[in-house]
Coordinates of N, CA and C in Angstrom, one line a residue:
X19 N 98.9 60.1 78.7 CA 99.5 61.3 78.1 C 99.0 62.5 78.8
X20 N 97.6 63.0 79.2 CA 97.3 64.0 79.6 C 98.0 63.9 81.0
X21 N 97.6 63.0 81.9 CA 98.1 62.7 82.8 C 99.2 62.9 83.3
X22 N 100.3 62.9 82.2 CA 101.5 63.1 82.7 C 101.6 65.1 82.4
X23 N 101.0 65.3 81.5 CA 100.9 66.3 81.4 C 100.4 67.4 82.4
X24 N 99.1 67.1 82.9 CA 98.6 67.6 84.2 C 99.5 67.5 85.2
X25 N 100.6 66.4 85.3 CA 102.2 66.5 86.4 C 102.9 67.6 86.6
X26 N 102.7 67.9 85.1 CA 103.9 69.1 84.7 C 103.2 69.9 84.7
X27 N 101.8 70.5 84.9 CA 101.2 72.0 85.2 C 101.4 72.1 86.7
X28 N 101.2 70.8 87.4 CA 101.1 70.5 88.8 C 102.1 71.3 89.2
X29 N 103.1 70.9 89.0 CA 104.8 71.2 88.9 C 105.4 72.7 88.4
X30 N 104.6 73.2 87.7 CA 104.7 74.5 87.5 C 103.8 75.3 88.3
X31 N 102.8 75.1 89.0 CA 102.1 76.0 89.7 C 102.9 76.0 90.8
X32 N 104.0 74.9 91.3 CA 105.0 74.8 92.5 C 105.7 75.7 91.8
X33 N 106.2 75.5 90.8 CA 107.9 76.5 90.8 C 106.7 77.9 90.9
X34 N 105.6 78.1 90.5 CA 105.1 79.6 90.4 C 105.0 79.9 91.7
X35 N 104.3 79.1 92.9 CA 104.3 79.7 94.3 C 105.8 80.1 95.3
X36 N 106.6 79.0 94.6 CA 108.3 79.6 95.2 C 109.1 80.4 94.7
X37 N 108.8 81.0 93.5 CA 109.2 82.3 92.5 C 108.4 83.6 93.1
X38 N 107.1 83.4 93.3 CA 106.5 84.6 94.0 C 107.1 85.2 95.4
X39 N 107.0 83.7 96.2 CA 107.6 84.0 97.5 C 108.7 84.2 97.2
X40 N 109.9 84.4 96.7 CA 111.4 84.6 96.5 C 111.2 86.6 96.3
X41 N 110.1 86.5 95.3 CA 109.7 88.0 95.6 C 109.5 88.8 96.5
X42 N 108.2 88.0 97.2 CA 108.3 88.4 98.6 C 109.4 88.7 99.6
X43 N 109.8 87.9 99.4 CA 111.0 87.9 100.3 C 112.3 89.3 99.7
X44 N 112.2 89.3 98.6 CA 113.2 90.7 98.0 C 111.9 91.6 98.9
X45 N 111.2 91.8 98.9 CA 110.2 93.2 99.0 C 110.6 93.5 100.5
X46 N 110.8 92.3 101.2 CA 110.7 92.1 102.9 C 112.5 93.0 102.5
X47 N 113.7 92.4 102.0 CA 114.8 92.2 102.1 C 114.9 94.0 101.9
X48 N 113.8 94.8 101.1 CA 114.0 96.1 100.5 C 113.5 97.0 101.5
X49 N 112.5 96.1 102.5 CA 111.8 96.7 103.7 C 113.2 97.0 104.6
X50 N 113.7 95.9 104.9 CA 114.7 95.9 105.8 C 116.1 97.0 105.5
X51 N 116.0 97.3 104.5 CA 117.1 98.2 103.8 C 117.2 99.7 104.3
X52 N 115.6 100.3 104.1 CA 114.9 101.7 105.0 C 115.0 101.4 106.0
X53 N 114.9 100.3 106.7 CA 114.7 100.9 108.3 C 116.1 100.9 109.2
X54 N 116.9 99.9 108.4 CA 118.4 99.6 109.2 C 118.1 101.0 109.5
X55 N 119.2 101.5 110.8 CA 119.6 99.9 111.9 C 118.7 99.8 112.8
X56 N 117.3 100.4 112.6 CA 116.4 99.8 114.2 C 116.5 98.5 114.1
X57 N 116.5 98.2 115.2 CA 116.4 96.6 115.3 C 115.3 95.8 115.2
X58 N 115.8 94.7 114.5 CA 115.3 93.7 113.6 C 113.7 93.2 114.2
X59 N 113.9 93.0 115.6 CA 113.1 92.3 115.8 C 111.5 93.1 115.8
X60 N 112.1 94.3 116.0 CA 111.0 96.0 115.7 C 110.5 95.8 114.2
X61 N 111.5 95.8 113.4 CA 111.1 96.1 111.9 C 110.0 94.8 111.6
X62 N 110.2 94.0 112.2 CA 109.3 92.4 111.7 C 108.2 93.0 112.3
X63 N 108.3 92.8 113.5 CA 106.8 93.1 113.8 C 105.9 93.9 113.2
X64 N 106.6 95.5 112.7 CA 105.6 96.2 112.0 C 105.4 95.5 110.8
X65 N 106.6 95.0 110.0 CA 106.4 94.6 108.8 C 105.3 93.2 108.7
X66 N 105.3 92.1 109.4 CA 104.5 91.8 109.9 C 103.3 91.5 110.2
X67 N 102.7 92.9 111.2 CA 101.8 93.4 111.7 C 100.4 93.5 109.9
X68 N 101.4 93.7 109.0 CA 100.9 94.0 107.4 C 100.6 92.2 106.9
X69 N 99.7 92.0 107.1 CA 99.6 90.4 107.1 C 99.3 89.8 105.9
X70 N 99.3 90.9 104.7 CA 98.5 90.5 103.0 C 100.1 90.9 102.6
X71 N 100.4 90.9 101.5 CA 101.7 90.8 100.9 C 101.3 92.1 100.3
X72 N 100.0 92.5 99.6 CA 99.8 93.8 99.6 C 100.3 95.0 99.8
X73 N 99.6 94.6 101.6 CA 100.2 95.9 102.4 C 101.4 96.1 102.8
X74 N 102.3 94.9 102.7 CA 103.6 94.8 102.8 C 104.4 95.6 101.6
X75 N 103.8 95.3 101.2 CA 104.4 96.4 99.6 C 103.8 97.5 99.8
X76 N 102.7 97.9 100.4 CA 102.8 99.4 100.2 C 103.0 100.1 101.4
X77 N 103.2 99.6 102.3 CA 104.2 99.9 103.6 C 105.5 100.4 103.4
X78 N 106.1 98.9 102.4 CA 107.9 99.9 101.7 C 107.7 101.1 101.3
X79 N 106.5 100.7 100.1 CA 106.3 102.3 99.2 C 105.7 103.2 100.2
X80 N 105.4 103.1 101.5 CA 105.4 104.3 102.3 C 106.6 104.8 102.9
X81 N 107.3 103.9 103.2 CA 108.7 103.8 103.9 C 109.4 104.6 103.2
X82 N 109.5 103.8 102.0 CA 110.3 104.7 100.9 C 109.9 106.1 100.3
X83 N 108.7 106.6 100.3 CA 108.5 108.0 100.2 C 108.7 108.6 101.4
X84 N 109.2 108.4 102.7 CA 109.6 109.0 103.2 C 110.9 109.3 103.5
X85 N 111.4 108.5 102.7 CA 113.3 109.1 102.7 C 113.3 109.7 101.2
X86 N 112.6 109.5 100.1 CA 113.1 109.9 98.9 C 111.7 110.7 98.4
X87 N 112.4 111.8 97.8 CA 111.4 113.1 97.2 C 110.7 112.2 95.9
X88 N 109.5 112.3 95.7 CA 108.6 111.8 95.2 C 109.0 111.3 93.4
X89 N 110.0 112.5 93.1 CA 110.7 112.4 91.7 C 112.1 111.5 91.7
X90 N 112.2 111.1 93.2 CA 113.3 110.0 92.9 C 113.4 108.9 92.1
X91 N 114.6 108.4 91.5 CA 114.6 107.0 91.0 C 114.0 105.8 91.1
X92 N 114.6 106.2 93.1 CA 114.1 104.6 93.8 C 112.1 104.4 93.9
X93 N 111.6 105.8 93.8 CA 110.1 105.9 93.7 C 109.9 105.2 92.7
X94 N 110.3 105.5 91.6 CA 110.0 105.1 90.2 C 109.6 103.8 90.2
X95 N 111.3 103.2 90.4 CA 111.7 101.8 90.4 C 110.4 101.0 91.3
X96 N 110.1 101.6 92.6 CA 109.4 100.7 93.2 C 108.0 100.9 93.4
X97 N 107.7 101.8 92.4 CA 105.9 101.9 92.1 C 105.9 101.4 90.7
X98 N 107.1 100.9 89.9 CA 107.0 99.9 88.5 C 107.2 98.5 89.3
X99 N 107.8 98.4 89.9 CA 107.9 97.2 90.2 C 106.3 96.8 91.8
X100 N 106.3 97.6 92.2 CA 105.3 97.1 93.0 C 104.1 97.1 91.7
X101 N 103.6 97.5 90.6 CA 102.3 97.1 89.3 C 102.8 95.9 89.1
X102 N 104.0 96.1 88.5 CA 104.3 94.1 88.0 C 104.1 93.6 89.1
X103 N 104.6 93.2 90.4 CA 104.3 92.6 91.3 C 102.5 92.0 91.7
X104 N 101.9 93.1 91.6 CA 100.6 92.9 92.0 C 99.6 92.2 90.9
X105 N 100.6 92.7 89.0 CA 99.6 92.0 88.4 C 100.0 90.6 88.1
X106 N 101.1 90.4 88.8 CA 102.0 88.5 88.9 C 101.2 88.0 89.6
X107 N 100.9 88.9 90.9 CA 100.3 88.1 92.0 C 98.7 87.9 91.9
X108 N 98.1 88.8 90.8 CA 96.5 88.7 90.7 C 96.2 87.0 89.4
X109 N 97.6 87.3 88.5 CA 97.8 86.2 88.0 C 98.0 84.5 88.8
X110 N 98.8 84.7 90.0 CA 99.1 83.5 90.6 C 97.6 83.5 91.4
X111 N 97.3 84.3 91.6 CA 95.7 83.9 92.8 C 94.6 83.0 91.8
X112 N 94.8 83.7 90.6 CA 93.9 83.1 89.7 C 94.1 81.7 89.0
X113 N 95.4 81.1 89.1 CA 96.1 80.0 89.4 C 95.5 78.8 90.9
X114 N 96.4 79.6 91.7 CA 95.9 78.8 92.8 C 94.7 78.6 93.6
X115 N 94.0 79.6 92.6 CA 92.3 79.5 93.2 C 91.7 78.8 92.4
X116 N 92.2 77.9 91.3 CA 91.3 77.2 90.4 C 91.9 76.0 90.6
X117 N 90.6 74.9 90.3 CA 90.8 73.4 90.2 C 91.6 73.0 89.2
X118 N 92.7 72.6 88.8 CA 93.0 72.2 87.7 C 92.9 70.8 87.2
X119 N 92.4 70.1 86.5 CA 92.0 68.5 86.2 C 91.9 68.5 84.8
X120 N 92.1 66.9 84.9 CA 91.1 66.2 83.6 C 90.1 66.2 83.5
X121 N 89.2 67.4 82.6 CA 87.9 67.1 82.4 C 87.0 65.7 81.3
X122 N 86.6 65.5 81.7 CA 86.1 63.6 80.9 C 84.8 64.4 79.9
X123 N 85.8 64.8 79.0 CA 84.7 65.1 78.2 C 85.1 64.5 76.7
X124 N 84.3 64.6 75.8 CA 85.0 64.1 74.4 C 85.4 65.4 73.3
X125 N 87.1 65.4 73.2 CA 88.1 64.1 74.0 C 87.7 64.6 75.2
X126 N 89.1 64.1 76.0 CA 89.2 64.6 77.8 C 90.3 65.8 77.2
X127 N 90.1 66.6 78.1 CA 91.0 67.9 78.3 C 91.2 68.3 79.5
X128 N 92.8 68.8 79.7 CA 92.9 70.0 80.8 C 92.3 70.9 81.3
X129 N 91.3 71.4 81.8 CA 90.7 72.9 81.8 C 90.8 73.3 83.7
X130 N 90.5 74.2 84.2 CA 90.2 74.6 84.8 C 89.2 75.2 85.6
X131 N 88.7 75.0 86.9 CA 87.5 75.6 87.5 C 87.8 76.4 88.7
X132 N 86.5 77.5 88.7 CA 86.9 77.8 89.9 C 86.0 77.6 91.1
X133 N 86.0 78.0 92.3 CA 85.2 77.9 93.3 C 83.8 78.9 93.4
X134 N 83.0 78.3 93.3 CA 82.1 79.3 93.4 C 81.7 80.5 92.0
X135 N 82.8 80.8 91.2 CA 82.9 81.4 89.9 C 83.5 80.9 88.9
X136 N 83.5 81.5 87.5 CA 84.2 80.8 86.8 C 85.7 80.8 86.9
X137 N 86.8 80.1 86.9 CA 88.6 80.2 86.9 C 88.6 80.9 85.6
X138 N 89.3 82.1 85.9 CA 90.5 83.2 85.0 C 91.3 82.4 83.8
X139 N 91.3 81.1 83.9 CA 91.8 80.8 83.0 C 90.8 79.8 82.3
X140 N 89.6 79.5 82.5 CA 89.0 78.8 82.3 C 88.8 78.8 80.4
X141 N 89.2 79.8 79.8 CA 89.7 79.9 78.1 C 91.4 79.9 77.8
X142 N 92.0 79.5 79.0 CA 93.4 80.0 78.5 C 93.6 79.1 78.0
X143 N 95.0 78.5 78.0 CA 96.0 77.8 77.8 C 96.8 77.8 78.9
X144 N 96.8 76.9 80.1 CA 96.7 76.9 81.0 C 98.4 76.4 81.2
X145 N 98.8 75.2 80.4 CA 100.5 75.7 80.7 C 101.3 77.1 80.7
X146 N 100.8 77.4 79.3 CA 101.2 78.8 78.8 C 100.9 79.6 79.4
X147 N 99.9 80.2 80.2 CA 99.8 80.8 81.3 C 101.2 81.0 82.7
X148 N 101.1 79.7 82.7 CA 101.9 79.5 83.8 C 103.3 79.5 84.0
X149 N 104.0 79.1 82.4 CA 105.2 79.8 81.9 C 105.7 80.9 81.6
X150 N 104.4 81.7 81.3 CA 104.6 83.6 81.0 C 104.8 83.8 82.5
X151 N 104.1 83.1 83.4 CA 104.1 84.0 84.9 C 105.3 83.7 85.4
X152 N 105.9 82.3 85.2 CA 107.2 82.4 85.4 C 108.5 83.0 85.0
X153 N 108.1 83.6 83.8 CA 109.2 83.9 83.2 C 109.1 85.6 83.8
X154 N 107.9 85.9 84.2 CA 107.6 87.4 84.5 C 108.6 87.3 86.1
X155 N 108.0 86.0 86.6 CA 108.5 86.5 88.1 C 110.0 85.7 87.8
X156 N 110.4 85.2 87.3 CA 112.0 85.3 87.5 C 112.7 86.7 86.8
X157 N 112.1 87.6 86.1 CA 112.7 88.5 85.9 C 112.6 89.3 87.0
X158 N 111.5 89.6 87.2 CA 111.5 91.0 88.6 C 112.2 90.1 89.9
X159 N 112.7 88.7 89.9 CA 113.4 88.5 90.8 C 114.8 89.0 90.7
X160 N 115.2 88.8 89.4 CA 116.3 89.5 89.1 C 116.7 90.7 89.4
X161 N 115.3 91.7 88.8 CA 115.1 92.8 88.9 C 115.6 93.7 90.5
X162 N 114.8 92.8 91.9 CA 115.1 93.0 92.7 C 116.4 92.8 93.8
X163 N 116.9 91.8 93.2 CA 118.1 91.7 93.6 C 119.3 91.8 93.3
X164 N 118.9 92.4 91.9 CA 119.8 93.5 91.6 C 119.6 94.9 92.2
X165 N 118.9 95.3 92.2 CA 118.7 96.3 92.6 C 119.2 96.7 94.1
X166 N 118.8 95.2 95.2 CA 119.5 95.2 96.4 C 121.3 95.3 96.5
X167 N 121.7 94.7 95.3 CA 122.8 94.4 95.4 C 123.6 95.3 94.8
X168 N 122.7 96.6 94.1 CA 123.6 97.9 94.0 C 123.3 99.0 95.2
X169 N 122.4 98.7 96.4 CA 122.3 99.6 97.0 C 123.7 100.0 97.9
X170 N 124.0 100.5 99.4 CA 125.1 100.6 99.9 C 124.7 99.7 100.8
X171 N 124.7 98.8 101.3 CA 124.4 98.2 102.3 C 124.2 96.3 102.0
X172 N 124.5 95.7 102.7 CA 124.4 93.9 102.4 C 122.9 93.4 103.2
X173 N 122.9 92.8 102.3 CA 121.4 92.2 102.4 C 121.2 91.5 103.8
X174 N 122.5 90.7 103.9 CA 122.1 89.6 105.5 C 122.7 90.3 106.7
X175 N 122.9 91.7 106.6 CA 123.5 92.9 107.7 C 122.1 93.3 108.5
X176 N 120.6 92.6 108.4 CA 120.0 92.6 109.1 C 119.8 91.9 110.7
X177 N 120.7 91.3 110.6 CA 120.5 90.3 111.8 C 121.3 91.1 113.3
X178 N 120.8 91.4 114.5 CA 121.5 92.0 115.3 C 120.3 92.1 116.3
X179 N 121.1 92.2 117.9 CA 120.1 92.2 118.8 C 119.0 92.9 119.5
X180 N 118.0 92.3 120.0 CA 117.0 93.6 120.4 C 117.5 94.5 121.9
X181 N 117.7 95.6 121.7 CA 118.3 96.4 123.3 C 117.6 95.6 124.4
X182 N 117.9 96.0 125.2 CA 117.3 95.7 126.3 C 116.4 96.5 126.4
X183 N 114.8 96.4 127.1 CA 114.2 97.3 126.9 C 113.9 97.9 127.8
X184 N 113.1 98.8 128.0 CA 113.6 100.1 129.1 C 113.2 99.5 130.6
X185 N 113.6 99.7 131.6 CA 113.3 99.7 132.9 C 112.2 100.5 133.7
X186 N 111.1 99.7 134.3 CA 110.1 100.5 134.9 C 111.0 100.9 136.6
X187 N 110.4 102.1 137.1 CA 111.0 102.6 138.4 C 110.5 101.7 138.8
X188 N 110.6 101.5 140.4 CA 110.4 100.4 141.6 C 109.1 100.6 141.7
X189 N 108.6 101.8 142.2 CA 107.2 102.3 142.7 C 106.3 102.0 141.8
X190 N 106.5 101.8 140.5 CA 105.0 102.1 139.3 C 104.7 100.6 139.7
X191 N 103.5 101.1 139.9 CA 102.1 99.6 139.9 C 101.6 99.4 138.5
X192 N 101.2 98.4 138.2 CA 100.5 98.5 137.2 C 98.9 98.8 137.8
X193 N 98.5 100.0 137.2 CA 96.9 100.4 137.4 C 95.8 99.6 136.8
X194 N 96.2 98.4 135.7 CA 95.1 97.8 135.6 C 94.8 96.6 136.3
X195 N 95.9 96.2 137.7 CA 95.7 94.9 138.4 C 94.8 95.4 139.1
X196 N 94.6 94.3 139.8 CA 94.1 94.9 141.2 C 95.1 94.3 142.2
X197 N 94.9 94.9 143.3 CA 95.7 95.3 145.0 C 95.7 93.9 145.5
X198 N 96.3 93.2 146.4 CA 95.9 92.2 147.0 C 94.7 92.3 148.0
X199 N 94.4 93.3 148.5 CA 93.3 93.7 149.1 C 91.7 93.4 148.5
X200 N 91.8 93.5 147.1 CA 90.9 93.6 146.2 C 90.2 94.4 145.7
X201 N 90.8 95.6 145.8 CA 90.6 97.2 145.8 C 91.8 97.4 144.2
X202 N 91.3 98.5 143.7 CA 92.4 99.2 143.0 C 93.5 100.0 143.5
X203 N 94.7 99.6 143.0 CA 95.8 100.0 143.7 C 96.1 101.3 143.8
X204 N 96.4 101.7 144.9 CA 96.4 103.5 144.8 C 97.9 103.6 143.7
X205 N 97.4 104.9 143.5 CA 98.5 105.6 142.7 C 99.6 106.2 143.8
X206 N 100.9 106.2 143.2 CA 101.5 106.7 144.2 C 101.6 108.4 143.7
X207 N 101.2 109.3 144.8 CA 101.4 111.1 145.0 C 102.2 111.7 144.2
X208 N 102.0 112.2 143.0 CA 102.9 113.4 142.5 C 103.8 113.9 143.2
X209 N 104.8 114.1 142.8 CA 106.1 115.2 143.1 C 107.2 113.6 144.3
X210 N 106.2 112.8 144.2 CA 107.5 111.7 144.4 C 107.1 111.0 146.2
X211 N 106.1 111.6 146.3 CA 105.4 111.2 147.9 C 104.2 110.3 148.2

């Protein structure tokens, strides 16, 4: 009985980590929204370059204060939705940072541990936990893709190629090789000589 039970928390900490990332992925999809049309392969890298999901969210919300005056809508919307976001996600760390098992005690029970400290849920009710968070993050997924889907623009209109990128003149050396000689490469003369 517990056993099967512990299956089905198992099973919900999955659907919790593919509901977060479906989030993620709106936040990325909202990133992409401000920057159209630089191209794609530019916007990843910065977006990217933000390697905590954190800063990825507060990169938009940088992005986004700078197209929209601070009493806008879309500010609103996405400094309410970036607090739920972060208190879903301080919820799911505190999930996936704990042991979850049969503890063999009398009786045996479900409980939780954590690494090094005690697990956040180590008093909860550890399904129920895990059903509120789901039910939190299928709403703000909703939340967000609705929201993409009243903006002006289509969501999979990000895909397009990187320019070609600029051309160096004949003459420029790179100054940090060195010469075949084994000397540093002279510069070539000002004014084109």
């Amino acid at each position: 009985m517990l056993e099967e039970k512990l299956r089905g928390i198992h099973a919900l900490v999955g659907q919790l980590v593919t509901d977060i990332n479906e989030i993620e992925l709106g936040w990325y999809f909202i990133y992409g929204a401000f920057v159209f049309p630089a191209p794609k392969p530019i916007t990843d890298a910065i977006f990217n370059f933000q390697n905590i999901g954190n800063r990825q969210r507060q990169l938009v919300m940088t992005v986004a204060g700078a197209l929209y005056p601070d009493d806008h809508p879309v500010i609103e919307f996405l400094g309410k939705l970036k607090s739920e976001t972060d208190l879903l996600i301080g919820r799911r760390n505190a999930v996936v940072h704990s042991g979850i098992f049969i503890q063999q005690s009398a009786p045996p029970k479900i409980t939780a541990a954590g690494i090094g400290k005690p697990s956040k849920l180590k008093d909860k009710d550890i399904e129920s936990e895990l059903r509120d968070c789901i039910k939190v993050a299928d709403r703000l997924v909703h939340v967000i893709f609705n929201f993409l889907n009243t903006m002006e623009f289509q969501v999979g209109r990000l895909e397009h190629e990187l320019p070609r990128p600029p051309k160096l003149r004949d003459e420029w050396i790179n100054p940090l090789s060195q010469s075949p000689e084994g000397g540093a490469p002279q510069s070539p003369k000002r004014g084109g000589k």
